[in-house]
Amino acid sequence: MTTTIPKEIAVATDTRNAQTPLDWGSAAACAGSVLSLFFSSGTSGMEKLATLRAKDICEGCPVRQKCLDWALDLEIEYGVYGGLDPRERERLVAREAAA
Ligand code: SF4
């Protein structure tokens, strides 16, 4: 079976390797980080720790808001972007829609 990497993940991969067409990608705090930290969607202790580590990296990122806006615009349903995991982004969108 062949696994195809979704376009959004491919773009995010580029972002995190500072080879992105996005103008803010080269300033990303996660450039060079281990990608699996940002795409750990499981519920085991190690997977949760990976997600927390990713969020820590985002915390000090100078392009955090741009990254979050980008993920929200593209409605990306996986991975940590702008310091938020998919469920947190979903709640943010729901709150903004209700406001
Ligand atoms: S906010 Fe997080 S995922 Fe987005 S560019 Fe910065 S460090 Fe990377």
mmCIF file of C-alpha atoms and ligand atoms in Angstrom:
data_model
loop_
_atom_site.group_PDB
_atom_site.id
_atom_site.type_symbol
_atom_site.label_atom_id
_atom_site.label_comp_id
_atom_site.label_asym_id
_atom_site.label_seq_id
_atom_site.Cartn_x
_atom_site.Cartn_y
_atom_site.Cartn_z
ATOM 1 C CA MET A 1 0.000 0.000 0.000
ATOM 2 C CA THR A 2 1.289 3.466 -0.892
ATOM 3 C CA THR A 3 0.834 6.329 1.535
ATOM 4 C CA THR A 4 0.410 9.751 0.027
ATOM 5 C CA ILE A 5 1.446 12.722 2.106
ATOM 6 C CA PRO A 6 -1.364 15.279 2.121
ATOM 7 C CA LYS A 7 -0.440 18.591 0.484
ATOM 8 C CA GLU A 8 -0.790 20.489 3.761
ATOM 9 C CA ILE A 9 1.709 18.239 5.509
ATOM 10 C CA ALA A 10 4.137 18.566 2.624
ATOM 11 C CA VAL A 11 3.900 22.347 2.852
ATOM 12 C CA ALA A 12 4.296 22.211 6.621
ATOM 13 C CA THR A 13 7.308 19.984 6.202
ATOM 14 C CA ASP A 14 8.838 22.603 3.965
ATOM 15 C CA THR A 15 7.953 25.302 6.487
ATOM 16 C CA ARG A 16 9.754 23.462 9.220
ATOM 17 C CA ASN A 17 12.815 23.021 7.084
ATOM 18 C CA ALA A 18 12.831 26.702 6.153
ATOM 19 C CA GLN A 19 12.291 25.868 2.487
ATOM 20 C CA THR A 20 8.815 27.183 2.211
ATOM 21 C CA PRO A 21 7.298 29.582 -0.271
ATOM 22 C CA LEU A 22 5.592 31.224 2.724
ATOM 23 C CA ASP A 23 7.344 34.481 3.556
ATOM 24 C CA TRP A 24 7.376 33.743 7.284
ATOM 25 C CA GLY A 25 8.638 30.171 7.118
ATOM 26 C CA SER A 26 12.300 30.984 7.512
ATOM 27 C CA ALA A 27 11.602 32.664 10.868
ATOM 28 C CA ALA A 28 9.772 29.629 12.253
ATOM 29 C CA ALA A 29 11.048 28.496 15.630
ATOM 30 C CA CYS A 30 10.397 24.913 14.578
ATOM 31 C CA ALA A 31 12.707 25.026 11.562
ATOM 32 C CA GLY A 32 14.946 22.018 11.968
ATOM 33 C CA SER A 33 12.788 20.468 14.705
ATOM 34 C CA VAL A 34 11.758 16.844 14.636
ATOM 35 C CA LEU A 35 8.543 16.844 12.622
ATOM 36 C CA SER A 36 6.970 13.991 14.544
ATOM 37 C CA LEU A 37 6.661 16.311 17.554
ATOM 38 C CA PHE A 38 4.187 18.406 15.594
ATOM 39 C CA PHE A 39 2.220 15.533 14.126
ATOM 40 C CA SER A 40 1.831 13.288 17.123
ATOM 41 C CA SER A 41 -1.898 12.672 17.291
ATOM 42 C CA GLY A 42 -2.019 9.653 19.554
ATOM 43 C CA THR A 43 -3.053 9.505 23.163
ATOM 44 C CA SER A 44 -0.147 7.631 24.724
ATOM 45 C CA GLY A 45 2.018 9.378 27.285
ATOM 46 C CA MET A 46 4.901 9.757 24.844
ATOM 47 C CA GLU A 47 2.643 11.144 22.123
ATOM 48 C CA LYS A 48 1.126 13.664 24.498
ATOM 49 C CA LEU A 49 4.617 14.692 25.607
ATOM 50 C CA ALA A 50 5.623 15.189 21.987
ATOM 51 C CA THR A 51 2.648 17.490 21.429
ATOM 52 C CA LEU A 52 3.484 19.458 24.579
ATOM 53 C CA ARG A 53 7.067 19.838 23.379
ATOM 54 C CA ALA A 54 5.814 21.131 20.032
ATOM 55 C CA LYS A 55 3.598 23.657 21.803
ATOM 56 C CA ASP A 56 6.588 24.777 23.888
ATOM 57 C CA ILE A 57 8.509 25.468 20.691
ATOM 58 C CA CYS A 58 5.566 27.427 19.300
ATOM 59 C CA GLU A 59 5.360 29.476 22.486
ATOM 60 C CA GLY A 60 8.496 31.426 21.600
ATOM 61 C CA CYS A 61 7.950 31.501 17.849
ATOM 62 C CA PRO A 62 8.044 34.962 16.257
ATOM 63 C CA VAL A 63 5.607 33.928 13.518
ATOM 64 C CA ARG A 64 3.141 32.121 15.725
ATOM 65 C CA GLN A 65 0.105 34.186 14.757
ATOM 66 C CA LYS A 66 0.865 33.956 11.032
ATOM 67 C CA CYS A 67 1.257 30.201 11.372
ATOM 68 C CA LEU A 68 -2.016 29.884 13.253
ATOM 69 C CA ASP A 69 -3.855 32.073 10.729
ATOM 70 C CA TRP A 70 -2.422 29.986 7.911
ATOM 71 C CA ALA A 71 -3.594 26.735 9.478
ATOM 72 C CA LEU A 72 -7.024 28.187 10.168
ATOM 73 C CA ASP A 73 -7.337 29.526 6.616
ATOM 74 C CA LEU A 74 -6.486 26.108 5.178
ATOM 75 C CA GLU A 75 -8.630 24.324 7.790
ATOM 76 C CA ILE A 76 -5.790 21.926 8.539
ATOM 77 C CA GLU A 77 -7.156 19.137 10.669
ATOM 78 C CA TYR A 78 -3.924 17.673 12.025
ATOM 79 C CA GLY A 79 -0.687 18.782 13.586
ATOM 80 C CA VAL A 80 0.303 21.608 15.907
ATOM 81 C CA TYR A 81 0.289 25.040 14.268
ATOM 82 C CA GLY A 82 0.554 28.354 16.023
ATOM 83 C CA GLY A 83 0.756 26.524 19.327
ATOM 84 C CA LEU A 84 -2.638 24.891 18.973
ATOM 85 C CA ASP A 85 -3.500 21.286 18.263
ATOM 86 C CA PRO A 86 -6.414 20.430 15.946
ATOM 87 C CA ARG A 87 -9.001 20.273 18.740
ATOM 88 C CA GLU A 88 -7.880 23.621 20.120
ATOM 89 C CA ARG A 89 -8.105 25.189 16.667
ATOM 90 C CA GLU A 90 -11.551 23.710 16.237
ATOM 91 C CA ARG A 91 -12.685 25.217 19.547
ATOM 92 C CA LEU A 92 -11.179 28.586 18.584
ATOM 93 C CA VAL A 93 -13.104 28.615 15.309
ATOM 94 C CA ALA A 94 -16.313 27.625 17.111
ATOM 95 C CA ARG A 95 -15.824 30.400 19.703
ATOM 96 C CA GLU A 96 -15.180 32.985 17.009
ATOM 97 C CA ALA A 97 -18.230 31.817 15.058
ATOM 98 C CA ALA A 98 -20.383 32.107 18.168
ATOM 99 C CA ALA A 99 -19.126 35.586 19.045
HETATM 100 S S1 SF4 B 1 4.024 28.602 15.542
HETATM 101 FE FE1 SF4 B 1 4.898 26.598 15.944
HETATM 102 S S2 SF4 B 1 4.412 25.351 14.146
HETATM 103 FE FE2 SF4 B 1 4.112 27.495 13.607
HETATM 104 S S3 SF4 B 1 6.018 28.154 12.650
HETATM 105 FE FE3 SF4 B 1 6.125 28.668 14.819
HETATM 106 S S4 SF4 B 1 7.094 26.957 15.859
HETATM 107 FE FE4 SF4 B 1 6.450 26.271 13.822
#
